[in-house]
Amino acid sequence: MPSPLRAALVGLMALAAILSTASAAQLKFAVSLPISDPNDGPNVRPIVDALQLAVADANRKILGPAGHNLTLDTFDSGDSLNGGVKSVFDANNGAHLAIIGEYSSGITANMALAASNMGMYTCSGAATAVSLSNKTEFPYFLRTIPSDAMLGVSLAQFIKQNGWKTCSIIASQSDYGQSILSAFVQQAKDLDIFVAAQQSVQFASETLNVTLPITTIANAGSRIVLFFGLPDEFGKLAKPALDAGIIGKDWVWVGSEAMADVINHSTSSAAKPDEAKAIQGMLYAYPNENGGNTDFNNFKANFKSAFPKDMQAGDSLPSYAGFHSDCVVTLAKMFAALLGSGASERDVLARSPKVFKPVAQQLAALGKFTTMTGDVIFDVNGDRTGDYTLFSIYNGNASPVYKILGTANLVSVPGAVPTYFSGSTTKPKDQPEDLIAYLRWEDVGTWIVAGAVGLFALISLGSLILIFRNRHHRAVASANPLIVTLIAVGAAVAVGSSLWWIDVQTKLTCYGAMIGMSTGFELVVLGLLFRAYQTWVSFENSLVRKNDHTTAARMAAFTAVFFVQPVLFVLWFLFAPIEPTPVSSTTSFSYSCTSPTEPFLGSLFKYLVIGWNLVLLSALIFFARRSHRLRVPGRTPRYTMFVAQNILFCCLILSPLIMFRFDGFALGSFWVHIAVLMYGCAFTWLMGVYRVILFARRHETGLLGTGRNSGMGVQSTMVGVSTIGGGNGGNGVGRKPGENGTGNGSSASDVSAQYTDLQVVSGRPGSFVADLPVKFPGHIFATWQLHRLLVVLSEGFFGVTRIGGGDLEVLGQVWATRHLLAVPSKSLELVVEVYIGGKRAPEVLVQARSAEQQQRIIAMLSSRAARQGGDHGGAMHSPSPQYRAPPTSAPQPAVGGSDVGIWEEPGARSSRSGQAQRQQYASPSGPGEYQMR
């Protein structure tokens, strides 16, 4: 080879050697762990050994091929905050590029802050606190272990998929414990898992007393306990928990990932009394550290060969060794990528901001890769995602029994089942049967209730078909088909709301039960109130009726009233959301729907809703009371009064159970609610719906004796007046009850009208009788009541007496017809106003059954015969079942032409027949009182 060419080749080789030497960077990492700590030292010293193996692998596989080299320096933090921060300063002074650590989240957070200010990366294989995910505060921090957020989600999924619906929690007040607690509680709410008790304990306190948290857990009612803390913290609970019986048969304890070291701790010199015994049957969750690949198998073999004494029970690697080793691998890949991307060695070693970008950018450039622990994927916060394994501790060994894949899917490890504290593999229930104070869907009582509710709803809603078919019937029309529909639907909704109370309560069931019950109640009460108000306006209050609006306007007003309660609910749920709250005692466990975030507003809205419903009920009772004696087809006012009184009765029973909580009587309270609700709704349906259907059906077939197919007696020669004592229908005078034309006469106790039309008294031409609603408007609290009217034109008397006295004394009034003025009412339909002695206000109001009857009454009382009625007085007798003429032996008044006489109802004081009858006389212009003696 020519000399010039050889010289050039030698020069090129020398230049290549120089360039190669220049790119061979010497990288330095540091690790800070509590090596000398008596509690954590035995656990972290094997991790330091594992890190040395990881550095060797990184040099051989990642950095060495590029000519780089990595060394690792170890610092001891002593498990103190100052020690951890000092390690960061020592690493900075030693020109280290990154620091690995710490073992606890609290110390790690302070180290990461200090390292970020110095432009140094921090990686942890054990710190899991959610706060470290904040990349605004920790831009140079990453971790190779999943965060507590994932652990909390995974544990909640484990509880849910095991069929447990409740649990209790004991959490350390450390950053680690509170971080998991926060994540778990949030996920538990989303999964409808109820935390029966939640206790945070300051285990580092010199005056630690665990009596309160243990007692709280014991009385919480749930047998599933989650522990979020460290092994030495659990040790402080072990003996008291065993003594209290909350660790043992029928109990399940599940620990967080830090409890992976509890077996080692329980056999160390730092172990507390009975700690080893307390963990036999415990479960704990731990991130998957076994990738099940060649890298893991090779690393395990090398570690076992180099450090055989560091191997753990079950021939496993030390906990967290794999995750800390991943820190070495991840950082080595980051710096290899930096140096390979053109960054100068000087800038890298000087941690220049030009190349030391926030960790999120560096990790994004790496993408997905695989290590001994499996696939490594980082999210935008520098947190690693991963799966979890549930281990079962028994006889000093930890065996994998479940895997939680992707924080959602619970998969059993083939051939493995957990062994619980009892030594059995039978999974305990979260709540003992004797403590559960609510019905569950699997209970026989639940299906009885559900069947009764379904049957009632079917009957109630099915009855609307009959209402629709008979909607043109006068009884149905009088009851108002819309109101009857509201009653039926409201009763069905109210009864159906009881199904929301079954099983574990959720937000949905709380809202459903509350809205269903209140809506059903309001539909019934407001429907009845509208009808009662309509009746009262039409027949009771002339002033209101004169100024009242149309029926459509009233309906619009009542519709607006109906929406008052929904508005209250909307405001309640917006400002004081309802949540199911577990309520436990030493004897029972149940749920209560409350507003835990705003208890005052929740109570305020609760009593506002109750108060509003009481206002509606009070209004219903008032109007029903004022109109319940009115005679209308189907007697709807009367039965409306019955329903109102019954609803009030039910409310009085349930009010203490609604307004106050009786924890020891939770199940009994539930059954009382169900029984009273079923009774109240059934009674409401019978009185408000079935009675209308029954009246219409009987009327169609003539069963009532007053229908279209039943006679009203043979008409006499007087137009529009029936003759008492004759005819082929109605209540024939002279017959016993049951002997009328239809075979369905009135009983002795029946207070209904026997004489619905003006009928001639047999043997007394010019004397008429009728049973009509009468009201005395001059009396305070006067209301319409059924009275018997007797007009004796030949003697010039007009008398009324209330029907229904039976054998009691009956009071009534009698007037001389010549002093009466009868005119139609201008404000009340079918009503005759009777004025006495020229008074400006009517003395008596008589409600006719038809316009024709109204005109006959007015014509009769205004006729010449009435004006010229006889001036002789005498006792007027009214024997049942027919009227007869007064006896000729009746005593005569001392003064002829009296306007007042005695009217005696038959049957009363009959044993005194033949005795002298007292008479009272009044001036011709005023009414007299008569009284049967």
mmCIF file with all atom_site columns, N, CA and C in Angstrom, residues 39-76:
data_model
loop_
_atom_site.group_PDB
_atom_site.id
_atom_site.type_symbol
_atom_site.label_atom_id
_atom_site.label_alt_id
_atom_site.label_comp_id
_atom_site.label_asym_id
_atom_site.label_entity_id
_atom_site.label_seq_id
_atom_site.pdbx_PDB_ins_code
_atom_site.Cartn_x
_atom_site.Cartn_y
_atom_site.Cartn_z
_atom_site.occupancy
_atom_site.B_iso_or_equiv
_atom_site.pdbx_formal_charge
_atom_site.auth_seq_id
_atom_site.auth_comp_id
_atom_site.auth_asym_id
_atom_site.auth_atom_id
_atom_site.pdbx_PDB_model_num
ATOM 1   N N  . ASN A 1 39 ? -37.282 -0.919 61.201 1.00 0.00 ? 39 ASN A N  1
ATOM 2   C CA . ASN A 1 39 ? -38.485 -1.495 60.615 1.00 0.00 ? 39 ASN A CA 1
ATOM 3   C C  . ASN A 1 39 ? -38.320 -1.811 59.141 1.00 0.00 ? 39 ASN A C  1
ATOM 4   N N  . ASP A 1 40 ? -37.865 -0.800 58.368 1.00 0.00 ? 40 ASP A N  1
ATOM 5   C CA . ASP A 1 40 ? -37.778 -0.963 56.920 1.00 0.00 ? 40 ASP A CA 1
ATOM 6   C C  . ASP A 1 40 ? -36.419 -1.473 56.454 1.00 0.00 ? 40 ASP A C  1
ATOM 7   N N  . GLY A 1 41 ? -35.402 -1.357 57.294 1.00 0.00 ? 41 GLY A N  1
ATOM 8   C CA . GLY A 1 41 ? -34.068 -1.789 56.882 1.00 0.00 ? 41 GLY A CA 1
ATOM 9   C C  . GLY A 1 41 ? -34.011 -3.202 56.360 1.00 0.00 ? 41 GLY A C  1
ATOM 10  N N  . PRO A 1 42 ? -34.590 -4.188 57.069 1.00 0.00 ? 42 PRO A N  1
ATOM 11  C CA . PRO A 1 42 ? -34.536 -5.563 56.564 1.00 0.00 ? 42 PRO A CA 1
ATOM 12  C C  . PRO A 1 42 ? -35.214 -5.736 55.205 1.00 0.00 ? 42 PRO A C  1
ATOM 13  N N  . ASN A 1 43 ? -36.137 -4.869 54.880 1.00 0.00 ? 43 ASN A N  1
ATOM 14  C CA . ASN A 1 43 ? -36.844 -4.984 53.603 1.00 0.00 ? 43 ASN A CA 1
ATOM 15  C C  . ASN A 1 43 ? -36.112 -4.302 52.464 1.00 0.00 ? 43 ASN A C  1
ATOM 16  N N  . VAL A 1 44 ? -35.388 -3.218 52.742 1.00 0.00 ? 44 VAL A N  1
ATOM 17  C CA . VAL A 1 44 ? -34.773 -2.448 51.664 1.00 0.00 ? 44 VAL A CA 1
ATOM 18  C C  . VAL A 1 44 ? -33.343 -2.891 51.349 1.00 0.00 ? 44 VAL A C  1
ATOM 19  N N  . ARG A 1 45 ? -32.682 -3.536 52.274 1.00 0.00 ? 45 ARG A N  1
ATOM 20  C CA . ARG A 1 45 ? -31.310 -3.972 51.984 1.00 0.00 ? 45 ARG A CA 1
ATOM 21  C C  . ARG A 1 45 ? -31.262 -4.963 50.825 1.00 0.00 ? 45 ARG A C  1
ATOM 22  N N  . PRO A 1 46 ? -32.220 -5.907 50.731 1.00 0.00 ? 46 PRO A N  1
ATOM 23  C CA . PRO A 1 46 ? -32.229 -6.758 49.525 1.00 0.00 ? 46 PRO A CA 1
ATOM 24  C C  . PRO A 1 46 ? -32.514 -5.957 48.251 1.00 0.00 ? 46 PRO A C  1
ATOM 25  N N  . ILE A 1 47 ? -33.235 -4.855 48.371 1.00 0.00 ? 47 ILE A N  1
ATOM 26  C CA . ILE A 1 47 ? -33.508 -4.028 47.193 1.00 0.00 ? 47 ILE A CA 1
ATOM 27  C C  . ILE A 1 47 ? -32.212 -3.392 46.682 1.00 0.00 ? 47 ILE A C  1
ATOM 28  N N  . VAL A 1 48 ? -31.363 -2.955 47.602 1.00 0.00 ? 48 VAL A N  1
ATOM 29  C CA . VAL A 1 48 ? -30.071 -2.384 47.200 1.00 0.00 ? 48 VAL A CA 1
ATOM 30  C C  . VAL A 1 48 ? -29.252 -3.418 46.443 1.00 0.00 ? 48 VAL A C  1
ATOM 31  N N  . ASP A 1 49 ? -29.280 -4.664 46.903 1.00 0.00 ? 49 ASP A N  1
ATOM 32  C CA . ASP A 1 49 ? -28.566 -5.729 46.189 1.00 0.00 ? 49 ASP A CA 1
ATOM 33  C C  . ASP A 1 49 ? -29.154 -5.937 44.800 1.00 0.00 ? 49 ASP A C  1
ATOM 34  N N  . ALA A 1 50 ? -30.493 -5.899 44.714 1.00 0.00 ? 50 ALA A N  1
ATOM 35  C CA . ALA A 1 50 ? -31.126 -6.083 43.412 1.00 0.00 ? 50 ALA A CA 1
ATOM 36  C C  . ALA A 1 50 ? -30.765 -4.949 42.462 1.00 0.00 ? 50 ALA A C  1
ATOM 37  N N  . LEU A 1 51 ? -30.599 -3.729 42.989 1.00 0.00 ? 51 LEU A N  1
ATOM 38  C CA . LEU A 1 51 ? -30.240 -2.588 42.134 1.00 0.00 ? 51 LEU A CA 1
ATOM 39  C C  . LEU A 1 51 ? -28.857 -2.767 41.521 1.00 0.00 ? 51 LEU A C  1
ATOM 40  N N  . GLN A 1 52 ? -27.939 -3.389 42.262 1.00 0.00 ? 52 GLN A N  1
ATOM 41  C CA . GLN A 1 52 ? -26.603 -3.621 41.713 1.00 0.00 ? 52 GLN A CA 1
ATOM 42  C C  . GLN A 1 52 ? -26.674 -4.571 40.524 1.00 0.00 ? 52 GLN A C  1
ATOM 43  N N  . LEU A 1 53 ? -27.516 -5.600 40.614 1.00 0.00 ? 53 LEU A N  1
ATOM 44  C CA . LEU A 1 53 ? -27.705 -6.494 39.477 1.00 0.00 ? 53 LEU A CA 1
ATOM 45  C C  . LEU A 1 53 ? -28.339 -5.765 38.298 1.00 0.00 ? 53 LEU A C  1
ATOM 46  N N  . ALA A 1 54 ? -29.311 -4.877 38.625 1.00 0.00 ? 54 ALA A N  1
ATOM 47  C CA . ALA A 1 54 ? -29.974 -4.136 37.551 1.00 0.00 ? 54 ALA A CA 1
ATOM 48  C C  . ALA A 1 54 ? -29.004 -3.221 36.827 1.00 0.00 ? 54 ALA A C  1
ATOM 49  N N  . VAL A 1 55 ? -28.070 -2.602 37.564 1.00 0.00 ? 55 VAL A N  1
ATOM 50  C CA . VAL A 1 55 ? -27.065 -1.737 36.930 1.00 0.00 ? 55 VAL A CA 1
ATOM 51  C C  . VAL A 1 55 ? -26.183 -2.552 35.992 1.00 0.00 ? 55 VAL A C  1
ATOM 52  N N  . ALA A 1 56 ? -25.805 -3.740 36.434 1.00 0.00 ? 56 ALA A N  1
ATOM 53  C CA . ALA A 1 56 ? -24.974 -4.601 35.578 1.00 0.00 ? 56 ALA A CA 1
ATOM 54  C C  . ALA A 1 56 ? -25.708 -4.972 34.304 1.00 0.00 ? 56 ALA A C  1
ATOM 55  N N  . ASP A 1 57 ? -27.014 -5.311 34.432 1.00 0.00 ? 57 ASP A N  1
ATOM 56  C CA . ASP A 1 57 ? -27.798 -5.640 33.240 1.00 0.00 ? 57 ASP A CA 1
ATOM 57  C C  . ASP A 1 57 ? -27.939 -4.436 32.316 1.00 0.00 ? 57 ASP A C  1
ATOM 58  N N  . ALA A 1 58 ? -28.139 -3.232 32.895 1.00 0.00 ? 58 ALA A N  1
ATOM 59  C CA . ALA A 1 58 ? -28.291 -2.028 32.063 1.00 0.00 ? 58 ALA A CA 1
ATOM 60  C C  . ALA A 1 58 ? -27.009 -1.742 31.298 1.00 0.00 ? 58 ALA A C  1
ATOM 61  N N  . ASN A 1 59 ? -25.879 -1.908 31.940 1.00 0.00 ? 59 ASN A N  1
ATOM 62  C CA . ASN A 1 59 ? -24.606 -1.683 31.244 1.00 0.00 ? 59 ASN A CA 1
ATOM 63  C C  . ASN A 1 59 ? -24.418 -2.697 30.125 1.00 0.00 ? 59 ASN A C  1
ATOM 64  N N  . ARG A 1 60 ? -24.833 -3.916 30.381 1.00 0.00 ? 60 ARG A N  1
ATOM 65  C CA . ARG A 1 60 ? -24.612 -4.960 29.380 1.00 0.00 ? 60 ARG A CA 1
ATOM 66  C C  . ARG A 1 60 ? -25.585 -4.837 28.208 1.00 0.00 ? 60 ARG A C  1
ATOM 67  N N  . LYS A 1 61 ? -26.845 -4.501 28.469 1.00 0.00 ? 61 LYS A N  1
ATOM 68  C CA . LYS A 1 61 ? -27.864 -4.534 27.422 1.00 0.00 ? 61 LYS A CA 1
ATOM 69  C C  . LYS A 1 61 ? -28.190 -3.177 26.819 1.00 0.00 ? 61 LYS A C  1
ATOM 70  N N  . ILE A 1 62 ? -28.076 -2.091 27.605 1.00 0.00 ? 62 ILE A N  1
ATOM 71  C CA . ILE A 1 62 ? -28.566 -0.788 27.147 1.00 0.00 ? 62 ILE A CA 1
ATOM 72  C C  . ILE A 1 62 ? -27.441 0.203  26.889 1.00 0.00 ? 62 ILE A C  1
ATOM 73  N N  . LEU A 1 63 ? -26.604 0.432  27.879 1.00 0.00 ? 63 LEU A N  1
ATOM 74  C CA . LEU A 1 63 ? -25.585 1.480  27.768 1.00 0.00 ? 63 LEU A CA 1
ATOM 75  C C  . LEU A 1 63 ? -24.280 0.974  27.173 1.00 0.00 ? 63 LEU A C  1
ATOM 76  N N  . GLY A 1 64 ? -23.914 -0.244 27.524 1.00 0.00 ? 64 GLY A N  1
ATOM 77  C CA . GLY A 1 64 ? -22.637 -0.786 27.048 1.00 0.00 ? 64 GLY A CA 1
ATOM 78  C C  . GLY A 1 64 ? -22.492 -0.818 25.540 1.00 0.00 ? 64 GLY A C  1
ATOM 79  N N  . PRO A 1 65 ? -23.499 -1.284 24.801 1.00 0.00 ? 65 PRO A N  1
ATOM 80  C CA . PRO A 1 65 ? -23.353 -1.308 23.342 1.00 0.00 ? 65 PRO A CA 1
ATOM 81  C C  . PRO A 1 65 ? -23.079 0.067  22.733 1.00 0.00 ? 65 PRO A C  1
ATOM 82  N N  . ALA A 1 66 ? -23.496 1.133  23.395 1.00 0.00 ? 66 ALA A N  1
ATOM 83  C CA . ALA A 1 66 ? -23.250 2.487  22.893 1.00 0.00 ? 66 ALA A CA 1
ATOM 84  C C  . ALA A 1 66 ? -21.962 3.058  23.463 1.00 0.00 ? 66 ALA A C  1
ATOM 85  N N  . GLY A 1 67 ? -21.260 2.272  24.259 1.00 0.00 ? 67 GLY A N  1
ATOM 86  C CA . GLY A 1 67 ? -19.994 2.733  24.820 1.00 0.00 ? 67 GLY A CA 1
ATOM 87  C C  . GLY A 1 67 ? -20.129 3.496  26.116 1.00 0.00 ? 67 GLY A C  1
ATOM 88  N N  . HIS A 1 68 ? -21.351 3.529  26.700 1.00 0.00 ? 68 HIS A N  1
ATOM 89  C CA . HIS A 1 68 ? -21.550 4.266  27.940 1.00 0.00 ? 68 HIS A CA 1
ATOM 90  C C  . HIS A 1 68 ? -21.429 3.327  29.135 1.00 0.00 ? 68 HIS A C  1
ATOM 91  N N  . ASN A 1 69 ? -21.329 3.926  30.291 1.00 0.00 ? 69 ASN A N  1
ATOM 92  C CA . ASN A 1 69 ? -21.194 3.135  31.504 1.00 0.00 ? 69 ASN A CA 1
ATOM 93  C C  . ASN A 1 69 ? -21.961 3.810  32.643 1.00 0.00 ? 69 ASN A C  1
ATOM 94  N N  . LEU A 1 70 ? -22.558 2.984  33.511 1.00 0.00 ? 70 LEU A N  1
ATOM 95  C CA . LEU A 1 70 ? -23.378 3.481  34.612 1.00 0.00 ? 70 LEU A CA 1
ATOM 96  C C  . LEU A 1 70 ? -22.841 2.961  35.935 1.00 0.00 ? 70 LEU A C  1
ATOM 97  N N  . THR A 1 71 ? -22.803 3.858  36.899 1.00 0.00 ? 71 THR A N  1
ATOM 98  C CA . THR A 1 71 ? -22.458 3.459  38.262 1.00 0.00 ? 71 THR A CA 1
ATOM 99  C C  . THR A 1 71 ? -23.560 3.917  39.213 1.00 0.00 ? 71 THR A C  1
ATOM 100 N N  . LEU A 1 72 ? -23.688 3.259  40.376 1.00 0.00 ? 72 LEU A N  1
ATOM 101 C CA . LEU A 1 72 ? -24.745 3.557  41.335 1.00 0.00 ? 72 LEU A CA 1
ATOM 102 C C  . LEU A 1 72 ? -24.136 3.758  42.715 1.00 0.00 ? 72 LEU A C  1
ATOM 103 N N  . ASP A 1 73 ? -24.452 4.893  43.315 1.00 0.00 ? 73 ASP A N  1
ATOM 104 C CA . ASP A 1 73 ? -24.010 5.194  44.677 1.00 0.00 ? 73 ASP A CA 1
ATOM 105 C C  . ASP A 1 73 ? -25.201 5.097  45.624 1.00 0.00 ? 73 ASP A C  1
ATOM 106 N N  . THR A 1 74 ? -24.976 4.570  46.817 1.00 0.00 ? 74 THR A N  1
ATOM 107 C CA . THR A 1 74 ? -26.054 4.329  47.779 1.00 0.00 ? 74 THR A CA 1
ATOM 108 C C  . THR A 1 74 ? -25.954 5.284  48.949 1.00 0.00 ? 74 THR A C  1
ATOM 109 N N  . PHE A 1 75 ? -27.155 5.872  49.323 1.00 0.00 ? 75 PHE A N  1
ATOM 110 C CA . PHE A 1 75 ? -27.241 6.743  50.488 1.00 0.00 ? 75 PHE A CA 1
ATOM 111 C C  . PHE A 1 75 ? -28.304 6.183  51.438 1.00 0.00 ? 75 PHE A C  1
ATOM 112 N N  . ASP A 1 76 ? -28.070 6.394  52.704 1.00 0.00 ? 76 ASP A N  1
ATOM 113 C CA . ASP A 1 76 ? -29.002 5.916  53.737 1.00 0.00 ? 76 ASP A CA 1
ATOM 114 C C  . ASP A 1 76 ? -29.790 7.111  54.286 1.00 0.00 ? 76 ASP A C  1
#
